PDB file of C-alpha atoms and ligand atoms in Angstrom:
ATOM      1  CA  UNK A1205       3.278  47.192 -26.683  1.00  0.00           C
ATOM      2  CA  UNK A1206       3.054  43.180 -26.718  1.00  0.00           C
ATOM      3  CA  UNK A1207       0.347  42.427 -24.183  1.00  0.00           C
ATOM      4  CA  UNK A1208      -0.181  38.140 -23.312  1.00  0.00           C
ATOM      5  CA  UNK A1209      -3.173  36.537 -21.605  1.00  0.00           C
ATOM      6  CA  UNK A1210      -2.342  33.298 -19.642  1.00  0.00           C
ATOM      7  CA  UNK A1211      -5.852  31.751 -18.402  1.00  0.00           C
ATOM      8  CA  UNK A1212      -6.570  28.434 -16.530  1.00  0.00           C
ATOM      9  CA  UNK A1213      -8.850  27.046 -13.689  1.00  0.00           C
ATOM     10  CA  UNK A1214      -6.351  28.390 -10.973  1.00  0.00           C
ATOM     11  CA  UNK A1215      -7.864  26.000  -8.562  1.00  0.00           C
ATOM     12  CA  UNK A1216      -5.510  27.453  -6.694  1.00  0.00           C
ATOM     13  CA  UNK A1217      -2.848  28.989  -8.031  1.00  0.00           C
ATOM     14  CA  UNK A1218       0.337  27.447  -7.510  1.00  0.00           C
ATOM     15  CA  UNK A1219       3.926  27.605  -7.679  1.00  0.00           C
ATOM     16  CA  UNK A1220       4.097  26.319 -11.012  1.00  0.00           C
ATOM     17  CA  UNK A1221       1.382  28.517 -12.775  1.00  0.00           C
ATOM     18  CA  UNK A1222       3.474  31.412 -11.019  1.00  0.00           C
ATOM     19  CA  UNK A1223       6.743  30.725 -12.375  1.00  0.00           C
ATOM     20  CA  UNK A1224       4.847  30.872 -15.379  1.00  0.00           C
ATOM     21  CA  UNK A1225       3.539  34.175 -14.763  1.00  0.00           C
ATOM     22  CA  UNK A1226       7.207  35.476 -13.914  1.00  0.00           C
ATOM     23  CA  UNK A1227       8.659  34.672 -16.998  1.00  0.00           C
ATOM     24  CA  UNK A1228       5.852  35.442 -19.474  1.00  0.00           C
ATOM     25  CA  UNK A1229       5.577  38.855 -17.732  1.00  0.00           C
ATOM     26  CA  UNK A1230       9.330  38.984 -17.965  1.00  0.00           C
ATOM     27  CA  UNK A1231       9.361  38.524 -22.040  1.00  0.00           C
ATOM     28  CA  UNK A1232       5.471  40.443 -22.258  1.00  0.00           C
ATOM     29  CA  UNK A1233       4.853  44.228 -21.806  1.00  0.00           C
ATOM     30  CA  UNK A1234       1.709  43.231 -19.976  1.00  0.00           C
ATOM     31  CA  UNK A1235       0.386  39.952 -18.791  1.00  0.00           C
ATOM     32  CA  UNK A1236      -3.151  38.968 -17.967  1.00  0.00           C
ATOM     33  CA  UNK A1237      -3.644  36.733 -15.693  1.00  0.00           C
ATOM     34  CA  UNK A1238      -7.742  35.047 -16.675  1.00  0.00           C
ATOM     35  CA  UNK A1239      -9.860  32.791 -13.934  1.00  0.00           C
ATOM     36  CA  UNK A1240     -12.022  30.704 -15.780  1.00  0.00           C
ATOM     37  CA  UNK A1241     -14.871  30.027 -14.237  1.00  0.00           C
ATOM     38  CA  UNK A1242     -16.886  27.446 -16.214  1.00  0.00           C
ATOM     39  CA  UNK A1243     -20.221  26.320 -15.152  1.00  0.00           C
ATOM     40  CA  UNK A1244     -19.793  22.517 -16.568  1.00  0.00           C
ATOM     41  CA  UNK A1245     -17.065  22.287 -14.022  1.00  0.00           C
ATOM     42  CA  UNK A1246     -16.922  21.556 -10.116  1.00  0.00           C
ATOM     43  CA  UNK A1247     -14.099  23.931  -8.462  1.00  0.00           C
ATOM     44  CA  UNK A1248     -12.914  23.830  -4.701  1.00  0.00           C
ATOM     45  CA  UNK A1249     -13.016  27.652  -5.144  1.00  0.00           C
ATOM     46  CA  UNK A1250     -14.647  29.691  -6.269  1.00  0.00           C
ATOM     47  CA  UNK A1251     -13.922  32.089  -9.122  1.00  0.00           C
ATOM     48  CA  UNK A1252     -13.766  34.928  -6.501  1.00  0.00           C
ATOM     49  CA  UNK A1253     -11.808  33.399  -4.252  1.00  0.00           C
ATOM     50  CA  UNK A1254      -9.027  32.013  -6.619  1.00  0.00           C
ATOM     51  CA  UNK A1255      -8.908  35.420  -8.379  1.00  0.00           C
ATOM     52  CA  UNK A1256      -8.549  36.640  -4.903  1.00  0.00           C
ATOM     53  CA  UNK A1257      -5.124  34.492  -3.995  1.00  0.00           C
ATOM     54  CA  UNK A1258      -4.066  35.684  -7.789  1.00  0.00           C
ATOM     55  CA  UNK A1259      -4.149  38.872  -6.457  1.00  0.00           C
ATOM     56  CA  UNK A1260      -2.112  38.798  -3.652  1.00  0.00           C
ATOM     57  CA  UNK A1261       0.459  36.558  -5.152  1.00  0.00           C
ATOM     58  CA  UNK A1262       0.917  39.020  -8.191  1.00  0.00           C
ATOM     59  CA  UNK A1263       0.714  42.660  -6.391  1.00  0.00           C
ATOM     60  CA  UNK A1264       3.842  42.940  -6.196  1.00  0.00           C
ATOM     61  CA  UNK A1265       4.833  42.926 -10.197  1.00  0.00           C
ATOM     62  CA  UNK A1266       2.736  45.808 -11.852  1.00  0.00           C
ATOM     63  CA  UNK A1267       2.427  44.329 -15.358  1.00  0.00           C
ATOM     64  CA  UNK A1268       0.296  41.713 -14.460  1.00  0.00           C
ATOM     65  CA  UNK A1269      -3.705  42.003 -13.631  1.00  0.00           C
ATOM     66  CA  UNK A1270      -5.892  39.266 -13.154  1.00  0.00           C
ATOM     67  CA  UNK A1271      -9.852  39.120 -14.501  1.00  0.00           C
ATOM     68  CA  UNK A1272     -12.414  36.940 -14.143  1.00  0.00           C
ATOM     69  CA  UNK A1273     -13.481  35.129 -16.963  1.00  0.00           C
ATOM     70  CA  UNK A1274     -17.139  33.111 -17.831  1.00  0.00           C
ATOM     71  CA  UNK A1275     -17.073  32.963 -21.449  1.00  0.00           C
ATOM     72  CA  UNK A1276     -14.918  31.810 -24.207  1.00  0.00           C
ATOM     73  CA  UNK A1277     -11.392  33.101 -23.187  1.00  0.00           C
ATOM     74  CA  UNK A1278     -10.693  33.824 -26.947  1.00  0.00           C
ATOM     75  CA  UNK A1279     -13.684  35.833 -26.883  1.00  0.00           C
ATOM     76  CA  UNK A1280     -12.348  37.828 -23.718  1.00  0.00           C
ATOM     77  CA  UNK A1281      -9.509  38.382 -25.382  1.00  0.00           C
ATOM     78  CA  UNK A1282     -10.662  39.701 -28.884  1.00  0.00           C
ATOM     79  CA  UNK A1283     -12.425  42.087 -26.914  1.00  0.00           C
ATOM     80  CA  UNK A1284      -9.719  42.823 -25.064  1.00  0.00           C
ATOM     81  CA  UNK A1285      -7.450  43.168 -28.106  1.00  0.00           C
ATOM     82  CA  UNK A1286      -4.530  40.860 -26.667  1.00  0.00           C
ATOM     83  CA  UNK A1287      -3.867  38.226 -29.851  1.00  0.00           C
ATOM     84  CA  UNK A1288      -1.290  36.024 -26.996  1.00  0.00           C
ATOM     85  CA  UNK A1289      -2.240  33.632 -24.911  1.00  0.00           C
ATOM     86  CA  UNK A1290       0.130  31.442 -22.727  1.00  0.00           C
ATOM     87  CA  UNK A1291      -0.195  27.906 -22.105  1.00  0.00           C
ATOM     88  CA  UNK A1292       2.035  25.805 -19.237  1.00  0.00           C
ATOM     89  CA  UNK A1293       3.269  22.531 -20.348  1.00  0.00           C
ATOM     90  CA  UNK A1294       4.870  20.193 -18.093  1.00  0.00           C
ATOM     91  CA  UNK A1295       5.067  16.784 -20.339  1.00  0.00           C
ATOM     92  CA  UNK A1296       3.676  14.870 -23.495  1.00  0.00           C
ATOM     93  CA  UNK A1297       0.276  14.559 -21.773  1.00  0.00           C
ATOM     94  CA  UNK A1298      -0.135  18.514 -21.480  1.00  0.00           C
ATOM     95  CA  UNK A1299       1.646  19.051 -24.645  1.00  0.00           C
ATOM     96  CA  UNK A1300      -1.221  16.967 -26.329  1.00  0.00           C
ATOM     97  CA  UNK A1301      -4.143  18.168 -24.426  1.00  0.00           C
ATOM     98  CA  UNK A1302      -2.586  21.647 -25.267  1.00  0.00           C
ATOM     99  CA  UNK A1303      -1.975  21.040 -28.787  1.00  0.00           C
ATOM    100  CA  UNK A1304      -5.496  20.242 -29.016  1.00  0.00           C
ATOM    101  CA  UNK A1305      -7.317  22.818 -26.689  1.00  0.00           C
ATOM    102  CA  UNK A1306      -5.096  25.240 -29.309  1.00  0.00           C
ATOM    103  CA  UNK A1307      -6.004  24.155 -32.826  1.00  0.00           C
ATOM    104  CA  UNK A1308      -9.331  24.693 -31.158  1.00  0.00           C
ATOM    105  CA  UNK A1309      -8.674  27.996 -30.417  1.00  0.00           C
ATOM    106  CA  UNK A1310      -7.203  28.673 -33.518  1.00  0.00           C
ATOM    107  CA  UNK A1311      -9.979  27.758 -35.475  1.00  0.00           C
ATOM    108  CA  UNK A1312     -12.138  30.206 -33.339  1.00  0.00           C
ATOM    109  CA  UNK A1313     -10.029  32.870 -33.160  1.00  0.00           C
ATOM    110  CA  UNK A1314      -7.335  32.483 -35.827  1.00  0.00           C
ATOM    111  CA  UNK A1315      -5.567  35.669 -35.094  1.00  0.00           C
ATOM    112  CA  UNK A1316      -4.907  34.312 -31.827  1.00  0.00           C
ATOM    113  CA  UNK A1317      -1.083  32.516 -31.010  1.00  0.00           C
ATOM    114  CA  UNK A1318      -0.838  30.256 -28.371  1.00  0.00           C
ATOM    115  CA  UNK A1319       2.283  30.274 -27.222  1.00  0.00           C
ATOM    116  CA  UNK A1320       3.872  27.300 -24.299  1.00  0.00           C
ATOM    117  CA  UNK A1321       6.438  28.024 -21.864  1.00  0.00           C
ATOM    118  CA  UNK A1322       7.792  24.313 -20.281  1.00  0.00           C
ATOM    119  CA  UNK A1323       7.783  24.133 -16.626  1.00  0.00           C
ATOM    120  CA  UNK A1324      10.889  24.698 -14.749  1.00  0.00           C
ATOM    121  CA  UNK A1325      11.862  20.926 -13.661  1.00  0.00           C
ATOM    122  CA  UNK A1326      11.133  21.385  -9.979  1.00  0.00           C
ATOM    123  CA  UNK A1327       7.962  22.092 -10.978  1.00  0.00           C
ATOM    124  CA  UNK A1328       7.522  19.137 -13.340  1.00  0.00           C
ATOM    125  CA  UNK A1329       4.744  16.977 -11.475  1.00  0.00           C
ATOM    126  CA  UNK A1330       3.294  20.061  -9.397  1.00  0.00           C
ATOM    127  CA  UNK A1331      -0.574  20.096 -10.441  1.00  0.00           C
ATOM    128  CA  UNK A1332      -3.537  22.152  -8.925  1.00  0.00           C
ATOM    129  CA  UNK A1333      -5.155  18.459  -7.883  1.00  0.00           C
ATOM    130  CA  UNK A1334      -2.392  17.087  -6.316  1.00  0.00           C
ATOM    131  CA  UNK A1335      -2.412  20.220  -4.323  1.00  0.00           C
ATOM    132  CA  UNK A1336      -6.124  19.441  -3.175  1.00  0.00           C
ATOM    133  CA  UNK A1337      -5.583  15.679  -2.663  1.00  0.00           C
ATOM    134  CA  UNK A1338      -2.181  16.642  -0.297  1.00  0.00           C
ATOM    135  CA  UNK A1339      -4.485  19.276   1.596  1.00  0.00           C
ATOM    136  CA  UNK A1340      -7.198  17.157   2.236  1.00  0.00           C
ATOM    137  CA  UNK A1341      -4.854  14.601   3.898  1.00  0.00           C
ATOM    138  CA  UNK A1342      -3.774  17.617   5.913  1.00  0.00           C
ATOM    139  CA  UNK A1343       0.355  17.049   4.174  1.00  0.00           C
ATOM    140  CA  UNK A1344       2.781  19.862   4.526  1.00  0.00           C
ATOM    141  CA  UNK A1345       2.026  22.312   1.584  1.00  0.00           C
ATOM    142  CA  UNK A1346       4.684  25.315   1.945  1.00  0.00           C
ATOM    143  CA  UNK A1347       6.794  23.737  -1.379  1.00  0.00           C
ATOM    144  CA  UNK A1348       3.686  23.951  -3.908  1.00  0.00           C
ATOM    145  CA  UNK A1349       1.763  27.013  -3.091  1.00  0.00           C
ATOM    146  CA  UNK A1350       2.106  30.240  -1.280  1.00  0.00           C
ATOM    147  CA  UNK A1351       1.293  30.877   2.521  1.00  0.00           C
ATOM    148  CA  UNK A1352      -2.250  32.803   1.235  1.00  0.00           C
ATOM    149  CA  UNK A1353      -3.044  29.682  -0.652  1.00  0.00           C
ATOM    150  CA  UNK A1354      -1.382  27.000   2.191  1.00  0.00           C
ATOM    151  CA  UNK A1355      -3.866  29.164   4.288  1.00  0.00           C
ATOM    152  CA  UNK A1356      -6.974  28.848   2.423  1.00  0.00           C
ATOM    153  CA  UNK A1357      -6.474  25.215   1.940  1.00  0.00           C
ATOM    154  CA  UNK A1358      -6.159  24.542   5.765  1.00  0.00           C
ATOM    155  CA  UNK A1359      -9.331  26.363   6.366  1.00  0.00           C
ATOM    156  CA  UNK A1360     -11.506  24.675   2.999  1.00  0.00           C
ATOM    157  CA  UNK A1361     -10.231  21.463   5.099  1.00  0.00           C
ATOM    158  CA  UNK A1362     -11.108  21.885   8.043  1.00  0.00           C
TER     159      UNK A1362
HETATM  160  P1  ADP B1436      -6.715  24.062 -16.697  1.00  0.00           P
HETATM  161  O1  ADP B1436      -7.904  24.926 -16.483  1.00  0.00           O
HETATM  162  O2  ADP B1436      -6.376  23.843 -18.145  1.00  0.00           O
HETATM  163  O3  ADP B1436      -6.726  22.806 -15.913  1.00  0.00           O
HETATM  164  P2  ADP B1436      -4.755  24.975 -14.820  1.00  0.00           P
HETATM  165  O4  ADP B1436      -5.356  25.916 -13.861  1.00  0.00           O
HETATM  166  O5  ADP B1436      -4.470  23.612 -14.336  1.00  0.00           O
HETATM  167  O6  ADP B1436      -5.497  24.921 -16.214  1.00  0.00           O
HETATM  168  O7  ADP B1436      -3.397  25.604 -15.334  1.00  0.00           O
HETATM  169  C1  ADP B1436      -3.337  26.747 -16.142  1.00  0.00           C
HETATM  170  C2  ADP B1436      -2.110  26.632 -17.019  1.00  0.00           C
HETATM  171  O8  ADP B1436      -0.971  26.435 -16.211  1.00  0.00           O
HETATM  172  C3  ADP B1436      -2.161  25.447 -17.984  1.00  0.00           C
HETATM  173  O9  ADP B1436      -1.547  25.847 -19.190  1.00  0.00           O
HETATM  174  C4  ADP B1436      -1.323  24.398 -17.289  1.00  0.00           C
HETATM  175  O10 ADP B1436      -0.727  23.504 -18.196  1.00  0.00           O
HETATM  176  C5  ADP B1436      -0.272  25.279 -16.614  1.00  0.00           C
HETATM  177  N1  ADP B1436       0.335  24.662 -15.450  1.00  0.00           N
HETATM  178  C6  ADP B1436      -0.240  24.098 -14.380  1.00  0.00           C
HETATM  179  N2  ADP B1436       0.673  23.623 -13.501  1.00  0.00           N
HETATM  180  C7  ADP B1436       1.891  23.899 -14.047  1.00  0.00           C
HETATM  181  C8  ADP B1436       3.242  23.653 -13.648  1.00  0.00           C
HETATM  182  N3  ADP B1436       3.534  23.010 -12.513  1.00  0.00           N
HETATM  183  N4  ADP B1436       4.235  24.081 -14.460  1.00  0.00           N
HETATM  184  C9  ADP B1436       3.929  24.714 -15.619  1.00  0.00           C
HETATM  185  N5  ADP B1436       2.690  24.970 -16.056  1.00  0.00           N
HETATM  186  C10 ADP B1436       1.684  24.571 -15.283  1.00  0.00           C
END
């Protein structure tokens, strides 16, 4: 049984950080889906309701949960026993933030692999802030995100 974690800010989920979920949970026995919610950052969110659109868009596969997470996520997941975590990468830029955030995490937790899955390319330049910058400026939203999140946009907007 190969279980994966696959944390970020989520802030909100979009179609990118989806596709990502599809395919990890398509390769994983079980996928965990982890909201950060870190107290040195601002969100537009809030940890509840970003787990909450998590929720709905992942009901409908049933190896993937979603928790909430306000530690270190490689402490989350020793506890939790899962030694995977997934990481997104859409270009050089994430590849070296990533590459960093995960010798970081491998000094912390060296029994912990961080795996990266590239984006598909139509999701190439799709990014959580671009998705808040397009909403506030009240631009159509249907391509990046999911109705519940298109939704929850309009109404932090208006
Ligand atoms: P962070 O908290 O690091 O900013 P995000 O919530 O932005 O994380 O994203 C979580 C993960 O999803 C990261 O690994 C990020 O690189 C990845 N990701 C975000 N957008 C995309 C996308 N369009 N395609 C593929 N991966 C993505």
């Amino acid at each position: 049984m190969i279980r994966a974690a696959f944390p970020g800010s989520f802030d909100p989920p979009t179609f990118g950080h989806i596709d990502i979920i599809e395919r990890s949970r398509a390769i994983f026995d079980e996928l965990l889906v982890v909201i950060a919610e870190n107290k040195q950052k601002q969100y537009l969110f809030s940890a509840e309701e970003r787990r909450a659109m998590m929720v709905e868009m992942v009901r409908k596969w049933k190896n993937v949960t979603v928790t909430l997470c306000d530690t270190l996520i490689v402490d989350l997941l020793k506890k939790q026993n899962i030694k995977i975590m997934v990481r997104g990468v859409r270009n050089v830029t994430d590849f070296s933030y990533e590459s960093e955030l995960s010798m970081m995490n491998k000094a912390l937790s060296p029994g912990i692999e961080t795996i990266f899955m590239m984006t598909r390319p139509e999701y190439l330049v799709l990014r959580s802030s671009s998705v808040r910058e397009l909403a506030a400026f009240k631009g159509d939203l249907l391509a990046l995100v999911p109705p519940v999140v298109a939704d929850a946009l309009s109404k932090k907007y208006n």
